[in-house]
Backbone as a ProteinNet text record, in pm:
[ID]
protein_1_A
[PRIMARY]
XXXXXXXXXXXXXXXXXXXXXXXXXXXXXXXXXXXXXXXXXXXXXXXXXXXXXXXXXXXXXXXXXXXXXXXXXXXXXXXXXXXXXXXXXXXXXXXXXXXXXXXXXXXXXXXXXXXXXXXXXXXXXXXXXXXXXXXXXXXXXXXXXXXXXXXXXXXXXXXXXXXXXXXXXXXXXXXXXXXXXXXXXXXXXXXXXXXXXXXXXXXXXXXXXXXXXXXXXXXXXXXXXXXXXXXXXXXXXXXXXXXXXXXXXXX
[TERTIARY]
322.3	325.5	410.3	507.4	592.4	563.8	508.6	445.8	518.8	556.9	600.8	500.6	481.4	398.4	481.4	476.3	561.7	455	493.4	415.1	505.4	432.6	505.4	434.8	522.8	474.8	428.8	297.4	247.4	159.5	148.6	64	-66	-143.9	-288.8	-372.7	-443.3	-534.5	-631	-653.4	-750.3	-683.6	-562.2	-501.9	-471.5	-457.2	-424.4	-271.8	-240.6	-95.9	-43.8	67.7	154.6	289.4	332.1	471.7	584.5	692.5	804.3	824.5	905.6	933	990.9	1076.7	1145.2	1064.6	943	850.4	911.8	1002.1	1063.2	1021.3	936.1	902	765.8	705.4	577.1	610.4	568.1	595.1	514	584.4	529.9	508.7	515.7	514.6	380.9	271.4	150.5	60.6	129.3	73.9	95.7	-17.2	-9.3	25.6	82.8	124.8	51.9	45.4	-15.4	34.1	-16.7	9.5	-109.9	-90.5	-195.2	-307.9	-435	-543.1	-524.6	-469.8	-450.2	-346.2	-255.3	-154.5	-216.3	-309.4	-366.8	-450	-503.9	-583.1	-471.2	-356.9	-250.6	-197.8	-188.4	-138.9	-249.9	-384.2	-483.8	-492.4	-475.9	-475.2	-367.1	-244.7	-139	-165.2	-224.3	-254.2	-373.3	-472.7	-573.2	-518.6	-430.8	-369.9	-290.9	-214.2	-123.5	-210.1	-325.8	-421.1	-482.2	-506.3	-573.5	-485.7	-364.2	-277.5	-149.4	-130.7	-20.6	101.2	218.8	328.7	340.6	421.4	463.3	437.7	428.9	413.6	522.5	568.6	669.1	620	639.8	617.2	751.1	759.5	881.9	847.4	929.6	911.1	1053.1	1052.2	1165.5	1131.2	1212	1177	1243.9	1229.4	1298.4	1290.5	1364.1	1343.3	1208.5	1134.7	995.7	902.9	937.5	843.7	829.6	919.4	907.8	770.1	712.4	581.4	480.3	472.6	392.5	419.5	543.6	575.9	523.3	529.2	473.5	318.7	262.3	117.4	83.9	155.3	126.3	163.6	244.4	277.4	161.6	107.3	0.9	-128.2	-143.3	-266.2	-246.8	-105.5	-86.7	31.3	93.2	212.9	318.2	394.3	485.2	623.1	684.9	803.1	813.8	912.7	938.6	1072.6	1092.4	1210.1	1197.2	1300.5	1306.5	1429.2	1398.3	1514.9	1522.9	1623.3	1622	1676.2	1619.8	1671.9	1689.4	1741.9	1751	1619.3	1516.9	1386.6	1366.8	1461.5	1444.8	1368.6	1284.4	1209.6	1288.1	1276	1352	1255.8	1320.4	1232.7	1198.5	1099.6	1059.2	1168.9	1257.4	1361	1454.2	1497.6	1576.7	1506.4	1365.4	1297.1	1283.3	1252.2	1236.9	1373.8	1478.8	1610.2	1638.4	1603.6	1632.6	1544.5	1414.9	1323.9	1383.1	1422.2	1467.3	1593.3	1684.9	1801	1758	1660.1	1600.2	1547.7	1466.5	1407.2	1520.9	1603.8	1713.8	1796.4	1809.5	1888.5	1808.8	1677.7	1591.2	1636.5	1634.4	1680.6	1594.3	1474.3	1390.7	1325.5	1307.4	1244.7	1090	1040.5	900	805	700.4	591.9	519.1	492.3	402.6	441.4	443.2	484.8	368.7	316.2	205.7	229.1	174.9	190.7	47.5	37.6	-62.7	-61	-183.7	-176.8	-100.4	-107.9	-24.8	-11.1	92.2	94.5	1.9	-39.6	-136.8	-76.3	57.5	114.2	175.7	272.4	326.6	236.4	170.2	89.2	162.8	286.3	358	311.9	261	221.5	334.9	461.7	578.9	654.9	658.1	742.5	723.2	606.1	566.4	602.5	587.9	611	767.7	827.7	972.2	1041.2	982.6	1027.3	996.3	887.9	854.1	942.1	972.1	1057.2	1195.4	1245.4	1386.8	1412.7	1290.8	1293.5	1251.9	1206.5	1175.7	1036.9	949.1	822.8	703.5	609.7	476.3	402.1	328.9	252.6	124.5	36.3	-98.2	-117	-203.3	-219	-367.4	-395.1	-535.7	-626.7	-576	-652.3	-766.9	-890.3	-990	-1034.1	-962.4	-993.1	-880.9	-836.4	-728.7	-765.1	-716.6	-729.3	-602	-570.5	-455.5	-492	-441.6	-452.2	-315.2	-313.8	-183.4	-74.2	16	110.7	88.6	-31.7	-81.7	-156.7	-170.8	-246.6	-346.2	-484.5	-592.6	-631.3	-615.2	-647.4	-768.8	-842.1	-961.4	-942.7	-969.9	-973.7	-1113.2	-1161.5	-1292.1	-1276.1	-1365.4	-1368	-1505.7	-1532.8	-1675.4	-1748.5	-1858.6	-1945.4	-1919.3	-1799.9	-1766	-1625.8	-1553.9	-1431.1	-1338.5	-1212.1	-1114.2	-1043.8	-1011.1	-939.7	-828.5	-715.7	-584.5	-539.2	-467.6	-408.2	-258	-168.8	-27.2	46.5	144.2	231.6	295.9	329.5	392.6	556.9	635.5	618	573.3	501	442.3	430	407.9	392	244.5	175.6	39.2	24.1	-55.1	-91.1	-239	-277.1	-415.5	-473.6	-609.4	-683.5	-769.6	-792.5	-872.1	-1019.7	-1079.2	-1198.4	-1183.9	-1051.7	-1024.8	-1073.3	-1071	-1112.8	-1137.1	-1175.9	-1198.7	-1081.2	-983.8	-865.3	-913.2	-842.4	-879.7	-797.5	-852	-780.8	-704.5	-587.6	-490.9	-567.8	-541.5	-591	-501.9	-529.9	-428	-330.5	-364.2	-272.8	-184.9	-240.4	-158.6	-53	-92.4	5.9	119.2	95.1	181.5	284.7	235.4	311.1	397.1	359.6	426.2	542.6	521.2	640.9	745.9	719.6	831.3	910.3	850.1	899.7	1012.3	1113.5	1225.6	1201	1264.4	1250.9	1396.2	1408.4	1530.4	1554.3	1677.3	1696.1	1816.8	1800.3	1892.8	1925.5	2044.6	2080.8	2117.3	2012.7	2047.4	2119.5	2204.5	2284.6	2190.9	2186.3	2094.5	2164.1	2119.4	2179	2172.3	2265.3	2266.2	2124.6	2048.6	1920.1	1919.9	1828.5	1814.6	1692.2	1631.9	1522.1	1544.5	1525.5	1541.5	1407	1389	1272.6	1285.5	1210.6	1237.7	1148.3	1024.5	953.6	817.1	737.5	614.4	511.1	395.9	291	157	93.7	-49	-152.9	-239.6	-342	-437.8	-498.2	-584.1	-705.3	-749.4	-868.4	-991.2	-1100.1	-1217.2	-1292.7	-1259.4	-1326	-1476	-1526.7	-1668.2	-1734.9	-1864	-1949.1	-2071.1	-2105.1	-2230.2	-2318.8	-2449.2	-2536.8	-2661	-2680.7	-2796.7	-2917.9	-3020	-3149.4	-3251	-3219.4	-3316.7	-3331.4	-3425.5	-3433.7	-3591.9	-3614.6	-3756.1	-3835.3	-3966	-4060.4	-4031.3	-3954.7	-3922.2	-3833.2	-3758	-3670.1	-3734.6	-3871.7	-3936.8	-3947.3	-3986.5	-3982.2	-3840.5	-3737.1	-3606.9	-3567.9	-3608.9	-3587.6	-3662.9	-3783.9	-3865	-3796.8	-3738.8	-3674.9	-3548.7	-3477.2	-3361.3	-3408.1	-3500.7	-3550.1	-3593.2	-3665.8	-3720.3	-3589.4	-3495.7	-3381.1	-3308.7	-3320.9	-3254.2	-3349.1	-3461	-3570.6	-3634.4	-3638.1	-3704.3	-3836.4	-3888.2	-4015.8	-4072
589.3	492.6	566.2	478.6	523.3	422.3	485.7	396.8	425.6	319.1	342	281.1	362.6	321.6	307.7	196.3	176.2	189.9	274.2	295.3	281.9	268.4	258.3	352.1	411.7	491.5	397.9	401.7	318.2	395.4	348.9	425.5	429.9	532.8	559.9	432.5	394.3	284.1	313.9	212.6	239.8	303.9	356	400.4	296.5	330.7	241.1	210.5	79.1	47.1	2.9	71.2	49.3	-2.7	-104.7	-141.9	-86.8	-82.3	-24.1	-132.4	-88.4	-170.4	-311.6	-301.7	-441.1	-518.5	-464.7	-528.7	-566.7	-473.7	-500.2	-385.4	-295.6	-181	-133.5	-45	20.2	152.4	188	327.9	427.3	519	611	755.5	764.7	894	967.6	887.6	964.8	911.5	867.3	805.4	904.8	920.9	988.5	877.5	921.3	832.7	858.5	753.5	760.3	652.6	620.7	508.7	405.5	289.6	188.9	226.8	197	218.2	160.6	32.9	-30.6	52.6	111.6	194.4	326.9	390.2	504.4	472.2	359.8	327.8	280.9	244.5	230.9	358.1	459.2	583.8	653.7	645.6	704.5	641.4	511.4	442	482.2	501.9	548.9	687.9	781	907.7	897.1	815	802.9	742.6	651	588.2	695.2	762.8	868.4	984.1	1006.2	1111.9	1058.4	943	872.6	837.3	794.7	734.2	825.4	927.2	1004.6	940.5	1001.3	938.4	1006.1	937	1000.6	897.6	940.5	851.4	887.5	782	815.2	722	805.2	724.2	702	569.8	536.8	487.4	512.1	458.4	423	317.9	297.3	315.3	415	443	560.1	594	714.3	848.8	946.9	1069.7	1127.3	1096.8	1147.6	1088.3	992.9	940.8	1038	1127.6	1233.4	1296.9	1305.3	1368.6	1280.1	1150.6	1060.6	1075.9	1102.7	1118.1	1246	1353	1486	1469.2	1395.7	1373.4	1311	1216.9	1161.7	1255.5	1336.4	1438.7	1546.7	1576.2	1663.2	1621.3	1490.9	1455.4	1435.3	1440.9	1431.7	1346.1	1267	1184.6	1294.7	1253.7	1349.4	1367.7	1251.9	1263.1	1169	1171.8	1086.8	1042.1	926.2	861.3	819.3	856.8	811.9	737.2	607	525.9	532.1	613.4	657	563.8	520	432.2	504.1	428.7	474.3	457	410	405.4	251.5	167.3	26.5	-41.2	-142.5	-217.2	-308.4	-299.2	-402.8	-516.3	-629.6	-751.4	-753.2	-829.7	-821.7	-846.5	-936.9	-968.9	-847.4	-777.1	-666.6	-546	-534	-426.5	-444	-566.1	-600.5	-569.5	-612.9	-584.3	-444.9	-357.4	-221.7	-169.8	-200.1	-155	-205.7	-320.2	-383.2	-290.5	-271.7	-176.4	-34.1	21.6	143.8	138.1	40.4	17.3	9.5	-68.5	-87.8	36.3	114.3	237.5	350.3	340.5	448	494.3	621	674.4	622.7	584	529.2	410.3	299.8	181.6	207.3	139.9	138.5	45	88	-4.9	-76.2	-20.4	-78.7	-48.6	-153.6	-133	-162.6	-61.9	-87.5	-102.7	-179.7	-191	-210	-179.6	-227.1	-375.4	-444.1	-583.8	-625.3	-544.8	-563.2	-440.1	-421.5	-302.1	-316.6	-197.4	-194.4	-238.7	-239.8	-275.5	-426.7	-453.5	-598	-685.9	-653.6	-732.2	-868.7	-848	-959.8	-1021	-946.2	-991.7	-1041.5	-1000.7	-1063.8	-970	-843.6	-759.4	-755	-731.9	-714.8	-846.2	-961.5	-1084.7	-1107	-1068	-1072.9	-984.2	-859.2	-762.5	-817.1	-872.6	-933.8	-1045.1	-1126.5	-1249.9	-1201.5	-1094.3	-1052.3	-988.8	-917.3	-847.6	-938.6	-1057.9	-1150.3	-1084.9	-1035.5	-968.8	-1056.6	-1053.2	-1121.8	-1034.1	-1102.9	-1030.6	-1092.4	-1012.3	-1062.5	-976.6	-1038.8	-981.6	-961.2	-883.2	-871.2	-814.5	-716.8	-668.2	-561.7	-573.4	-491.8	-406.7	-428.8	-358.8	-366.7	-246	-229	-164.6	-202.8	-132.7	-152.5	-68.2	-58.1	-79.5	-178.6	-198.1	-185	-202.7	-191.3	-278.3	-242.4	-324.3	-427.1	-417.3	-512.2	-450.2	-510.8	-462.5	-567.6	-531.4	-621.2	-604.3	-707.6	-706.9	-806	-748.8	-833.4	-856.9	-978.4	-1018.7	-1045.5	-1006.9	-1061	-1197.8	-1270.1	-1420.4	-1464.6	-1566.9	-1598.2	-1635	-1553.8	-1573.9	-1487.7	-1408.7	-1329.1	-1277.2	-1269.2	-1212.4	-1296.9	-1310.5	-1375.4	-1257.3	-1281.9	-1172.9	-1224.6	-1133.1	-1179.8	-1062.5	-1106.9	-1003.3	-1027.6	-933.1	-950.6	-852.1	-899.1	-806.4	-712.9	-594.2	-492.1	-498.3	-480.5	-440.2	-547	-510.4	-605.8	-541.4	-638.7	-589.8	-633.4	-530.9	-555.5	-506.9	-590.3	-538.5	-511	-410.4	-360	-366.2	-387.9	-387.3	-262.3	-223.7	-111.8	-141.8	-30.7	-39.6	-52.7	-49.3	-37.2	90	196.4	326.2	411.5	536.5	621.8	726.6	719.2	804.1	958.1	1041.4	1196.1	1238.1	1356.3	1428.5	1538.5	1567.5	1666	1804.6	1893.7	2029.2	2115.2	2240.2	2324.4	2366.9	2402.3	2432.8	2310.3	2186.5	2061.2	2057.6	2083.6	2072.6	2171	2302.4	2392.5	2353.2	2303.5	2257.7	2136.1	2040.5	1934.7	1982.5	2079.7	2138.5	2181.3	2225.8	2279.6	2176.1	2052.4	1952.4	1875.4	1856.6	1786	1631.7	1581.7	1437.1	1371.6	1283.6	1215.8	1122.4	1121.9	1058.7	951.6	839.4	726.1	662.6	629.7	572.6	414.9	321.5	182.6	115.2	29	-55.8	-176.4	-198.9	-299.3	-431.5	-534.5	-668.2	-725.8	-831.8	-903.3	-971	-937.4	-989.3	-1141.8	-1207.8	-1348.8	-1397.1	-1301.8	-1332.4	-1250	-1324.4	-1243.2	-1227.9	-1105.8	-1064.6	-1088.2	-1170.9	-1188.8	-1080.5	-1070.3	-964.6	-940.8	-833.4	-816.5	-852.5	-890.8	-931.4	-873.3	-788.4	-753.4	-862.9	-866.5	-962.2	-937.5	-1050.5	-1023.4	-944.8	-862.6	-790.7	-871	-831.8	-901.7	-920.6	-820.4	-820.1	-778.1	-746.8	-701.3	-775	-802.1	-882.7	-803.1	-791.2	-720.7	-819	-836.3	-911	-827.1	-839.2	-762.7	-839.2	-798.2	-879	-843.2	-751.6	-709.1	-572.7	-524.6	-389.9	-352.4	-235	-187.5	-290.5	-293.9	-371.6	-527.6	-557.5	-703.4	-753.3	-665.8	-706.6	-715.4	-674.8	-695.8	-828.8	-926.9	-1071.7	-1106.6	-1087.1	-1117.1	-1038.2	-924.5	-839.1	-905.8	-939.7	-1016.7	-1139.4	-1205.8	-1341.8	-1314.1	-1207.1	-1161.9	-1128.6	-1049.2	-1007	-1122.8	-1220.6	-1340	-1421.6	-1438.8	-1502.5	-1447	-1310.1	-1240	-1247.9	-1295.8	-1302	-1178.2	-1088.9	-957.3	-951.4	-1050	-1048.7	-1198.4
2189.4	2076	1982.3	1930.6	1814.3	1697.5	1592.5	1482.1	1345.2	1280.9	1130.4	1034.7	938.6	830	696.1	634.1	512.3	395.4	288.3	173	59.8	-59.5	-187.8	-297.3	-375.4	-487.6	-604.7	-636.2	-738.9	-841.9	-970.5	-1055.7	-999	-1038.6	-998	-1039.8	-936.4	-962.7	-1064.3	-1164.1	-1270.8	-1392.6	-1377.8	-1504.7	-1590.7	-1731.1	-1832.3	-1823	-1816.8	-1795.8	-1928.2	-1967	-2088.9	-2051.1	-2114.3	-2092.2	-2174.2	-2138.3	-2227.4	-2342.4	-2449.9	-2545.4	-2512.5	-2406.9	-2373	-2275.9	-2228.7	-2149.7	-2004.8	-1964.2	-1829.9	-1725.9	-1776.2	-1690.1	-1744.5	-1653.6	-1694.9	-1745.6	-1850.7	-1910.8	-1823.1	-1768.9	-1676	-1737.5	-1866.5	-1938.4	-1898.8	-1908.1	-1889.5	-1759	-1672.8	-1551.2	-1428.9	-1352.6	-1218	-1119.7	-1014.6	-901	-766.5	-677.4	-553.3	-465.5	-351.5	-280.1	-287.5	-240	-246.9	-151.4	-186.5	-84.1	43.8	52.3	190.4	258.4	213.4	282.8	312.7	246.7	284.8	416.7	426.8	551.1	658.5	621.3	735.8	785.9	706.1	753	822.2	779.7	869.9	1006.6	1004.9	1137.9	1225	1164.9	1268	1318.8	1227.7	1288.2	1409	1375.8	1472.5	1616.8	1601.4	1733.2	1799.5	1728.9	1798.7	1852.2	1794.3	1844.4	1978.4	1990.4	2085.3	2206.4	2167.3	2280.8	2296.2	2202.2	2214.7	2133.3	2121.5	2050	1922.6	1824.6	1702.3	1600.4	1468.5	1354.3	1244	1177.8	1083.2	952.2	828.4	707	643.3	580.5	511.3	386.8	285.9	148.9	98.5	5.5	-70	-219.8	-293	-410.6	-481.1	-600.5	-674.4	-592.7	-630.8	-575.2	-580.9	-679.7	-709.2	-603.8	-528.1	-426.7	-302.7	-297.1	-186	-199.2	-310.7	-330.8	-234.2	-222.9	-162.3	-7.1	27.2	169.3	215.7	139.3	181.2	183.7	91.8	99.8	235.8	283.6	404.2	537.5	524.6	633.9	621.7	498.3	506	573.8	584	652.7	802.4	850	988.8	1035.6	940.8	984	1022.2	1133.3	1192.3	1109.3	1064.8	1010.1	883.9	798	681.9	673.1	614.7	585.2	447.5	351.7	224.2	191	148.5	107.5	-45.6	-82.4	-217	-308.1	-418.3	-515.3	-648.7	-743.6	-886.1	-962.8	-909	-981.8	-1030.6	-1036.1	-1062.5	-952	-996.6	-905.1	-825.8	-682.2	-596.8	-576	-564.7	-533.5	-385.8	-341.1	-201	-91.6	-137.1	-27.7	-4.4	-115	-104	-36.6	-74.6	-4.8	143.8	180.7	324.4	393.9	342.5	391.9	424.7	330.3	337.7	447.2	454	563	698.5	709.3	841.3	885.3	790.7	827.2	889.3	818	849.9	989.8	1017	1150.3	1251.9	1227	1336.3	1355.4	1255	1271.1	1322.9	1345.5	1389.4	1529.6	1559	1692.2	1800.4	1786.6	1889.1	1832.7	1910.8	1865.4	1830.8	1742.7	1694.6	1771.6	1808.7	1893.3	1782.8	1673.6	1574.3	1439.7	1352.2	1215.5	1136.1	1061	981.6	829.8	753.9	611	554.1	429	346.5	319.2	294.4	284.6	166	61.1	-67.2	-133.5	-214.8	-305	-420.9	-473.9	-584.7	-713	-717.4	-859.5	-860.3	-765.8	-776.3	-698.4	-587.3	-522.1	-463.3	-419.2	-377.3	-243.4	-163.4	-20.7	61.6	34.8	96	200	159	233.3	387.8	428.9	569.4	653.9	580.1	659.6	664.8	566.7	573.7	678	685.9	784.7	920.9	957.8	1086.5	1123.5	1028.5	1040.6	1073.9	1007.7	1026.4	1158.6	1204.8	1329.7	1447.4	1410.1	1520.3	1597.4	1517.5	1576	1541.2	1624.2	1586.4	1477.2	1402.7	1287.9	1250.8	1200.4	1152.1	1024	925	809.4	772.3	677.8	630.4	740.4	817.1	925.4	893.3	943.3	922.3	1051.5	1163.9	1290.8	1380.2	1438	1531.9	1646	1760.8	1892.6	1970.6	2052.2	2138.3	2282	2349.7	2488.3	2556.9	2681.3	2754.5	2701.2	2612.8	2571.1	2462.8	2426.2	2308.9	2197.7	2083.3	1987.1	1937.9	1949.5	1921.2	1758.9	1684.5	1538.8	1500.7	1420.9	1365.4	1216	1180.9	1037.5	1011.3	887.6	833.1	782.9	821.4	762.8	732	679.2	633	753	784.8	883.7	1016	1014	1127.2	1117.3	1235.9	1245	1332.3	1297.9	1384.3	1454.6	1578.2	1669.9	1713.5	1694.2	1751.5	1843.2	1937.1	2039	2041.9	1997.5	1973.6	2079.4	2146.6	2223.4	2146.3	2189.8	2115.1	2149.5	2068.3	1918.3	1824.6	1724.2	1627.5	1489.2	1396.3	1254.3	1222.3	1159.1	1113.3	978.6	894.8	754.7	751.2	687.8	695.6	552.4	558	428.8	410.9	277	259.8	324.1	388.6	454	609.2	658.8	794.3	848.6	765.1	810.2	681.2	708.6	582	594.7	509.1	510.7	488	568.1	549	427.4	384.8	270.3	320.4	249.1	310.3	275.6	386.6	370.9	323.3	281.8	217.8	323.8	450.4	543.4	586	579	603.8	494.2	362	249.6	270.1	312.3	338.5	451	561.9	668.9	618	546.1	486.5	404.4	316.6	241.9	324.8	451.2	531.7	614.8	630	710.6	642.9	713.3	651.4	634.9	521.7	496.5	501.5	595.9	605	487	436.8	310.3	352.4	290.3	326.7	183.8	157.2	27.3	71.4	48.2	96.6	-5.7	51.1	-45.7	-85.6	-222.2	-278.9	-275.9	-210.8	-195	-343.1	-367.7	-497.3	-508.4	-630.8	-644.3	-653.9	-582	-591.7	-690	-727.6	-813.4	-948.7	-1061.3	-1191	-1271.1	-1299.2	-1369.6	-1517.8	-1575.6	-1732.8	-1800.4	-1776.2	-1853.5	-1776.6	-1797	-1746.3	-1858.2	-1816.4	-1908	-1863.6	-1955.1	-1911.9	-1919.9	-1817.2	-1825.8	-1948.3	-2000.3	-2118.7	-2077.5	-2162.1	-2137.1	-2125.9	-2070.7	-2055.8	-2190.1	-2280.1	-2414.4	-2414.7	-2517.9	-2538.3	-2644.2	-2626.2	-2711.5	-2736.3	-2852.9	-2897.3	-2963.1	-2929.8	-2997.6	-3056.2	-3173.4	-3225.6	-3215.8	-3167.6	-3129.7	-3252.6	-3331.6	-3433.1	-3440.6	-3538.3	-3556.9	-3539.4	-3478.7	-3468.1	-3381.5	-3421.3	-3346.3	-3354.8	-3470.1	-3475.4	-3363.1	-3286.5	-3179.7	-3055.9	-3038.4	-2923.3	-2856.4	-2931.5	-2882.5	-2819.3	-2883.7	-2849	-2716.8	-2714.4	-2581.3	-2458	-2481.1	-2382.2	-2332.3	-2431.7	-2395.3	-2302.2	-2342.3	-2258.2	-2119.6	-2107.2	-1983.4	-1893	-1969.4	-1888.5	-1854.6	-1925	-1889.6	-1769.9	-1752.9	-1636.1	-1516	-1534	-1423	-1395.4	-1495	-1473.5	-1510.5	-1583.6	-1626.1	-1599.7
[MASK]
+++++++++++++++++++++++++++++++++++++++++++++++++++++++++++++++++++++++++++++++++++++++++++++++++++++++++++++++++++++++++++++++++++++++++++++++++++++++++++++++++++++++++++++++++++++++++++++++++++++++++++++++++++++++++++++++++++++++++++++++++++++++++++

């Protein structure tokens, strides 16, 4: 099995997002970076498949030079090699991103049997790149997967749905997007990090096609807000507290 995992460098989940003054980018001055939780599960699944069936795994990202950190994190947990499509740090739209990944897949020295993606990135959440890659390569695809198993020449995928699971069986090669919860990703060990530092990272400078989408500006979603209600002071508040508990069905 020759498996490719595509990941993206994104701000740490849960961090406070601040926009630049022109509202066209995220201010990264005080942000840490990682990859999306879905993609962590995709990398873990690639490692498990190669451990069980043999073969090799490759992690690929399109991003600024700093994204090499995320590639080495993936090699530290067991991914065999890394490919970095180096950009100037500007956000690429899904069409351009997919085109660059397709070119890298076609230029690979050996064809990939399985292409794994996260269901969506933790920042843009466009849900587009894997489907565009599958379409351009003429490969079958399934999204939102919570279970994967490999049989002779096929991949069996399970989607969680209301009341059970849908099961799909695709001929290889195929494109699969996975969701968080597929597995429990491992943490990199100190020896793994040391080995990852010594591994080479293949770098490619992709040509960016003319954008067909124009970003006007970014907008932060409104906060949920907070509301405080004073029920009273001292013993006088007791009846109001009882009414609140009764409304919640606790008394």
